[in-house]
Structure formats: C-alpha cells, structure tokens
PDB file of N, CA and C in Angstrom:
ATOM      1  N   MET A   1     -46.165 -25.266  -7.136  1.00 84.00           N
ATOM      2  CA  MET A   1     -45.396 -23.927  -7.756  1.00 84.00           C
ATOM      3  C   MET A   1     -44.409 -23.030  -6.728  1.00 84.00           C
ATOM      4  N   MET A   2     -45.648 -22.897  -5.160  1.00 84.00           N
ATOM      5  CA  MET A   2     -44.834 -22.443  -3.775  1.00 84.00           C
ATOM      6  C   MET A   2     -43.743 -23.147  -2.995  1.00 84.00           C
ATOM      7  N   ASN A   3     -44.101 -24.766  -3.357  1.00 86.00           N
ATOM      8  CA  ASN A   3     -43.020 -25.349  -2.766  1.00 86.00           C
ATOM      9  C   ASN A   3     -41.924 -25.046  -3.475  1.00 86.00           C
ATOM     10  N   THR A   4     -41.621 -25.209  -4.892  1.00 82.00           N
ATOM     11  CA  THR A   4     -40.880 -25.347  -5.605  1.00 82.00           C
ATOM     12  C   THR A   4     -39.866 -23.738  -4.919  1.00 82.00           C
ATOM     13  N   LEU A   5     -40.910 -22.756  -5.030  1.00 77.00           N
ATOM     14  CA  LEU A   5     -39.673 -21.644  -4.927  1.00 77.00           C
ATOM     15  C   LEU A   5     -39.401 -21.712  -3.491  1.00 77.00           C
ATOM     16  N   LYS A   6     -40.207 -21.919  -2.230  1.00 80.00           N
ATOM     17  CA  LYS A   6     -39.708 -22.378  -0.735  1.00 80.00           C
ATOM     18  C   LYS A   6     -38.113 -22.992  -1.077  1.00 80.00           C
ATOM     19  N   GLN A   7     -38.506 -24.290  -1.535  1.00 80.00           N
ATOM     20  CA  GLN A   7     -37.074 -24.640  -2.008  1.00 80.00           C
ATOM     21  C   GLN A   7     -35.839 -24.024  -2.190  1.00 80.00           C
ATOM     22  N   PHE A   8     -36.350 -23.501  -3.539  1.00 74.00           N
ATOM     23  CA  PHE A   8     -35.128 -22.689  -3.632  1.00 74.00           C
ATOM     24  C   PHE A   8     -34.849 -21.389  -3.011  1.00 74.00           C
ATOM     25  N   TRP A   9     -35.760 -20.927  -2.258  1.00 76.00           N
ATOM     26  CA  TRP A   9     -35.415 -20.003  -1.092  1.00 76.00           C
ATOM     27  C   TRP A   9     -34.556 -20.599  -0.083  1.00 76.00           C
ATOM     28  N   HIS A  10     -34.726 -21.700   0.487  1.00 78.00           N
ATOM     29  CA  HIS A  10     -34.158 -22.163   1.390  1.00 78.00           C
ATOM     30  C   HIS A  10     -32.659 -23.473   0.808  1.00 78.00           C
ATOM     31  N   ASP A  11     -32.615 -23.235   0.018  1.00 74.00           N
ATOM     32  CA  ASP A  11     -31.008 -24.000  -0.481  1.00 74.00           C
ATOM     33  C   ASP A  11     -30.283 -23.237  -0.415  1.00 74.00           C
ATOM     34  N   GLU A  12     -29.199 -23.581   0.371  1.00 74.00           N
ATOM     35  CA  GLU A  12     -27.853 -23.363   0.256  1.00 74.00           C
ATOM     36  C   GLU A  12     -26.718 -23.924  -0.215  1.00 74.00           C
ATOM     37  N   GLN A  13     -27.179 -24.746  -1.090  1.00 76.00           N
ATOM     38  CA  GLN A  13     -25.717 -25.257  -1.526  1.00 76.00           C
ATOM     39  C   GLN A  13     -25.366 -24.526  -2.462  1.00 76.00           C
ATOM     40  N   GLY A  14     -23.783 -24.321  -2.717  1.00 77.00           N
ATOM     41  CA  GLY A  14     -23.385 -23.701  -2.859  1.00 77.00           C
ATOM     42  C   GLY A  14     -23.029 -21.949  -2.887  1.00 77.00           C
ATOM     43  N   ALA A  15     -23.552 -21.622  -1.742  1.00 81.00           N
ATOM     44  CA  ALA A  15     -23.139 -20.283  -0.954  1.00 81.00           C
ATOM     45  C   ALA A  15     -21.802 -20.349  -0.055  1.00 81.00           C
ATOM     46  N   THR A  16     -21.468 -21.905  -0.071  1.00 83.00           N
ATOM     47  CA  THR A  16     -19.957 -21.294   0.646  1.00 83.00           C
ATOM     48  C   THR A  16     -19.313 -20.641  -0.526  1.00 83.00           C
ATOM     49  N   ALA A  17     -19.194 -21.310  -1.688  1.00 85.00           N
ATOM     50  CA  ALA A  17     -18.453 -20.999  -2.821  1.00 85.00           C
ATOM     51  C   ALA A  17     -18.743 -19.586  -3.472  1.00 85.00           C
ATOM     52  N   ILE A  18     -19.662 -19.082  -3.384  1.00 89.00           N
ATOM     53  CA  ILE A  18     -20.288 -17.708  -3.571  1.00 89.00           C
ATOM     54  C   ILE A  18     -19.357 -17.178  -2.393  1.00 89.00           C
ATOM     55  N   GLU A  19     -19.399 -17.587  -1.215  1.00 91.00           N
ATOM     56  CA  GLU A  19     -18.540 -16.727  -0.343  1.00 91.00           C
ATOM     57  C   GLU A  19     -16.802 -16.320  -0.235  1.00 91.00           C
ATOM     58  N   TYR A  20     -16.548 -17.636  -0.790  1.00 93.00           N
ATOM     59  CA  TYR A  20     -15.020 -17.646  -0.878  1.00 93.00           C
ATOM     60  C   TYR A  20     -15.257 -16.668  -2.323  1.00 93.00           C
ATOM     61  N   GLY A  21     -15.673 -16.824  -2.934  1.00 93.00           N
ATOM     62  CA  GLY A  21     -15.295 -16.153  -4.210  1.00 93.00           C
ATOM     63  C   GLY A  21     -15.513 -14.055  -4.112  1.00 93.00           C
ATOM     64  N   LEU A  22     -16.824 -13.942  -3.135  1.00 96.00           N
ATOM     65  CA  LEU A  22     -16.552 -12.665  -2.995  1.00 96.00           C
ATOM     66  C   LEU A  22     -15.513 -12.092  -2.067  1.00 96.00           C
ATOM     67  N   ILE A  23     -15.062 -13.152  -0.944  1.00 97.00           N
ATOM     68  CA  ILE A  23     -13.279 -12.487  -0.283  1.00 97.00           C
ATOM     69  C   ILE A  23     -12.397 -12.475  -0.998  1.00 97.00           C
ATOM     70  N   ALA A  24     -12.570 -13.407  -1.874  1.00 97.00           N
ATOM     71  CA  ALA A  24     -11.123 -13.685  -2.886  1.00 97.00           C
ATOM     72  C   ALA A  24     -10.883 -12.485  -3.686  1.00 97.00           C
ATOM     73  N   GLY A  25     -12.166 -12.206  -4.047  1.00 97.00           N
ATOM     74  CA  GLY A  25     -12.905 -10.765  -5.142  1.00 97.00           C
ATOM     75  C   GLY A  25     -12.013  -9.765  -4.205  1.00 97.00           C
ATOM     76  N   LEU A  26     -12.501  -9.648  -2.961  1.00 98.00           N
ATOM     77  CA  LEU A  26     -12.041  -8.213  -2.115  1.00 98.00           C
ATOM     78  C   LEU A  26     -10.638  -8.026  -1.694  1.00 98.00           C
ATOM     79  N   ILE A  27     -10.294  -9.453  -1.870  1.00 98.00           N
ATOM     80  CA  ILE A  27      -8.734  -9.326  -1.617  1.00 98.00           C
ATOM     81  C   ILE A  27      -8.137  -8.540  -2.617  1.00 98.00           C
ATOM     82  N   ALA A  28      -8.178  -9.598  -3.828  1.00 97.00           N
ATOM     83  CA  ALA A  28      -8.336  -8.747  -5.194  1.00 97.00           C
ATOM     84  C   ALA A  28      -8.024  -7.053  -5.435  1.00 97.00           C
ATOM     85  N   VAL A  29      -9.116  -6.902  -4.909  1.00 97.00           N
ATOM     86  CA  VAL A  29      -9.706  -5.181  -4.831  1.00 97.00           C
ATOM     87  C   VAL A  29      -8.777  -4.096  -4.543  1.00 97.00           C
ATOM     88  N   VAL A  30      -8.161  -4.944  -2.747  1.00 96.00           N
ATOM     89  CA  VAL A  30      -7.528  -4.654  -1.819  1.00 96.00           C
ATOM     90  C   VAL A  30      -5.985  -4.460  -2.655  1.00 96.00           C
ATOM     91  N   ILE A  31      -5.607  -5.362  -3.044  1.00 94.00           N
ATOM     92  CA  ILE A  31      -4.249  -5.207  -3.292  1.00 94.00           C
ATOM     93  C   ILE A  31      -4.178  -4.997  -4.688  1.00 94.00           C
ATOM     94  N   ILE A  32      -4.744  -4.631  -5.372  1.00 94.00           N
ATOM     95  CA  ILE A  32      -4.904  -3.784  -7.351  1.00 94.00           C
ATOM     96  C   ILE A  32      -5.190  -1.920  -6.214  1.00 94.00           C
ATOM     97  N   ALA A  33      -5.299  -1.587  -4.817  1.00 93.00           N
ATOM     98  CA  ALA A  33      -5.451  -0.670  -4.891  1.00 93.00           C
ATOM     99  C   ALA A  33      -4.403  -0.151  -4.246  1.00 93.00           C
ATOM    100  N   ALA A  34      -3.937  -1.005  -3.209  1.00 90.00           N
ATOM    101  CA  ALA A  34      -2.696  -0.927  -2.175  1.00 90.00           C
ATOM    102  C   ALA A  34      -1.158  -0.555  -3.248  1.00 90.00           C
ATOM    103  N   LEU A  35      -1.286  -1.423  -4.961  1.00 88.00           N
ATOM    104  CA  LEU A  35      -0.092  -1.538  -5.807  1.00 88.00           C
ATOM    105  C   LEU A  35      -0.407  -0.413  -6.351  1.00 88.00           C
ATOM    106  N   THR A  36      -1.654   0.427  -7.002  1.00 88.00           N
ATOM    107  CA  THR A  36      -1.652   1.832  -7.111  1.00 88.00           C
ATOM    108  C   THR A  36      -1.428   2.592  -6.650  1.00 88.00           C
ATOM    109  N   ALA A  37      -1.800   2.733  -5.233  1.00 86.00           N
ATOM    110  CA  ALA A  37      -1.523   3.731  -4.545  1.00 86.00           C
ATOM    111  C   ALA A  37       0.254   3.914  -4.083  1.00 86.00           C
ATOM    112  N   LEU A  38       0.596   2.469  -4.148  1.00 86.00           N
ATOM    113  CA  LEU A  38       2.028   2.575  -3.291  1.00 86.00           C
ATOM    114  C   LEU A  38       3.035   2.617  -4.875  1.00 86.00           C
ATOM    115  N   GLY A  39       2.402   2.398  -5.874  1.00 82.00           N
ATOM    116  CA  GLY A  39       3.392   2.507  -7.406  1.00 82.00           C
ATOM    117  C   GLY A  39       4.344   3.109  -7.562  1.00 82.00           C
ATOM    118  N   THR A  40       3.687   4.515  -7.603  1.00 80.00           N
ATOM    119  CA  THR A  40       4.757   5.190  -7.666  1.00 80.00           C
ATOM    120  C   THR A  40       6.017   5.189  -6.778  1.00 80.00           C
ATOM    121  N   ASP A  41       5.871   5.326  -5.571  1.00 84.00           N
ATOM    122  CA  ASP A  41       6.547   5.465  -4.448  1.00 84.00           C
ATOM    123  C   ASP A  41       7.966   4.167  -4.786  1.00 84.00           C
ATOM    124  N   ILE A  42       7.428   3.110  -5.045  1.00 85.00           N
ATOM    125  CA  ILE A  42       8.127   1.928  -5.823  1.00 85.00           C
ATOM    126  C   ILE A  42       8.883   2.200  -6.808  1.00 85.00           C
ATOM    127  N   ARG A  43       8.592   3.251  -8.153  1.00 85.00           N
ATOM    128  CA  ARG A  43       9.248   3.069  -8.950  1.00 85.00           C
ATOM    129  C   ARG A  43      10.140   4.065  -8.833  1.00 85.00           C
ATOM    130  N   GLY A  44      10.165   4.951  -7.602  1.00 87.00           N
ATOM    131  CA  GLY A  44      10.455   5.924  -7.603  1.00 87.00           C
ATOM    132  C   GLY A  44      12.162   5.277  -6.449  1.00 87.00           C
ATOM    133  N   VAL A  45      11.864   4.198  -6.185  1.00 88.00           N
ATOM    134  CA  VAL A  45      12.518   3.478  -4.922  1.00 88.00           C
ATOM    135  C   VAL A  45      13.672   2.808  -6.180  1.00 88.00           C
ATOM    136  N   PHE A  46      12.978   2.055  -6.947  1.00 89.00           N
ATOM    137  CA  PHE A  46      13.715   1.648  -7.787  1.00 89.00           C
ATOM    138  C   PHE A  46      14.745   2.030  -9.059  1.00 89.00           C
ATOM    139  N   GLU A  47      13.650   3.139  -9.210  1.00 90.00           N
ATOM    140  CA  GLU A  47      14.745   4.084 -10.196  1.00 90.00           C
ATOM    141  C   GLU A  47      15.916   4.865  -9.347  1.00 90.00           C
ATOM    142  N   ASP A  48      15.761   4.881  -8.449  1.00 91.00           N
ATOM    143  CA  ASP A  48      17.241   5.479  -7.551  1.00 91.00           C
ATOM    144  C   ASP A  48      18.178   4.253  -7.057  1.00 91.00           C
ATOM    145  N   ILE A  49      18.009   3.015  -6.812  1.00 92.00           N
ATOM    146  CA  ILE A  49      18.807   1.954  -7.435  1.00 92.00           C
ATOM    147  C   ILE A  49      18.885   1.996  -8.162  1.00 92.00           C
ATOM    148  N   SER A  50      18.556   2.045  -9.607  1.00 92.00           N
ATOM    149  CA  SER A  50      18.988   1.900 -10.860  1.00 92.00           C
ATOM    150  C   SER A  50      20.311   2.637 -10.946  1.00 92.00           C
ATOM    151  N   ALA A  51      19.693   3.865 -10.459  1.00 91.00           N
ATOM    152  CA  ALA A  51      20.830   4.656 -10.714  1.00 91.00           C
ATOM    153  C   ALA A  51      22.249   4.869  -9.922  1.00 91.00           C
ATOM    154  N   ALA A  52      22.002   4.491  -9.221  1.00 91.00           N
ATOM    155  CA  ALA A  52      22.963   4.058  -7.885  1.00 91.00           C
ATOM    156  C   ALA A  52      24.043   3.034  -8.526  1.00 91.00           C
ATOM    157  N   ILE A  53      23.041   2.519  -9.374  1.00 93.00           N
ATOM    158  CA  ILE A  53      24.003   0.644  -9.624  1.00 93.00           C
ATOM    159  C   ILE A  53      24.882   1.297 -11.146  1.00 93.00           C
ATOM    160  N   THR A  54      24.203   1.691 -12.010  1.00 90.00           N
ATOM    161  CA  THR A  54      24.933   2.413 -13.038  1.00 90.00           C
ATOM    162  C   THR A  54      25.590   3.399 -12.798  1.00 90.00           C
ATOM    163  N   GLY A  55      25.570   4.786 -11.842  1.00 84.00           N
ATOM    164  CA  GLY A  55      27.147   5.595 -11.640  1.00 84.00           C
ATOM    165  C   GLY A  55      26.072   6.819 -11.919  1.00 84.00           C
ATOM    166  N   GLU A  56      24.454   7.053 -12.569  1.00 73.00           N
ATOM    167  CA  GLU A  56      23.856   7.740 -12.767  1.00 73.00           C
ATOM    168  C   GLU A  56      23.290   9.113 -11.984  1.00 73.00           C
ATOM    169  N   GLY A  57      23.467   8.426 -10.769  1.00 59.00           N
ATOM    170  CA  GLY A  57      23.278   9.152  -9.343  1.00 59.00           C
ATOM    171  C   GLY A  57      24.153  10.609  -9.367  1.00 59.00           C
ATOM    172  N   ASP A  58      23.837  11.489  -8.062  1.00 61.00           N
ATOM    173  CA  ASP A  58      24.708  12.108  -7.635  1.00 61.00           C
ATOM    174  C   ASP A  58      25.376  11.833  -6.489  1.00 61.00           C
ATOM    175  N   GLY A  59      25.199  10.491  -6.323  1.00 55.00           N
ATOM    176  CA  GLY A  59      26.027   9.903  -5.157  1.00 55.00           C
ATOM    177  C   GLY A  59      25.934  10.481  -3.675  1.00 55.00           C
ATOM    178  N   GLU A  60      24.671  10.971  -3.986  1.00 59.00           N
ATOM    179  CA  GLU A  60      23.923  11.276  -2.199  1.00 59.00           C
ATOM    180  C   GLU A  60      23.026  10.446  -1.773  1.00 59.00           C
ATOM    181  N   GLY A  61      22.482   9.229  -2.466  1.00 50.00           N
ATOM    182  CA  GLY A  61      21.545   8.104  -2.201  1.00 50.00           C
ATOM    183  C   GLY A  61      20.331   9.101  -1.447  1.00 50.00           C
TER     184      GLY A  61
END
C-alpha cells in the first residue's frame, strides 16, 4: 500500500498537460477581463463610426 502511494506521489505523467491547461485557462481569463473592461469603449467607437457612415452624427467626429 505504501509503495503504491509513493509511486503515485512521484508520478509526474500528465503534469505537463495540466500545466498547459492552466496556462490556457489563465490566458482566457485575461482576454475575457480585457474585453469586458474595454467593451463599452469599443462599442462607443463602433457607434461613432456607424453614425458617421450613415450620416446620423453631428459631423464633428
């Protein structure tokens, strides 16, 4: 029983895959946070562009 637990404790198989998964998850969280924070600013820019194209703006960019 103790030998099995020792083998399990020292077994590093799959650790790299878990590390890559954690890194990918962290990158996803950062991207989502950045898009959430910048979302309203980006929306405003696209609304200004849309208004300029359709002529609905006041003409003062």
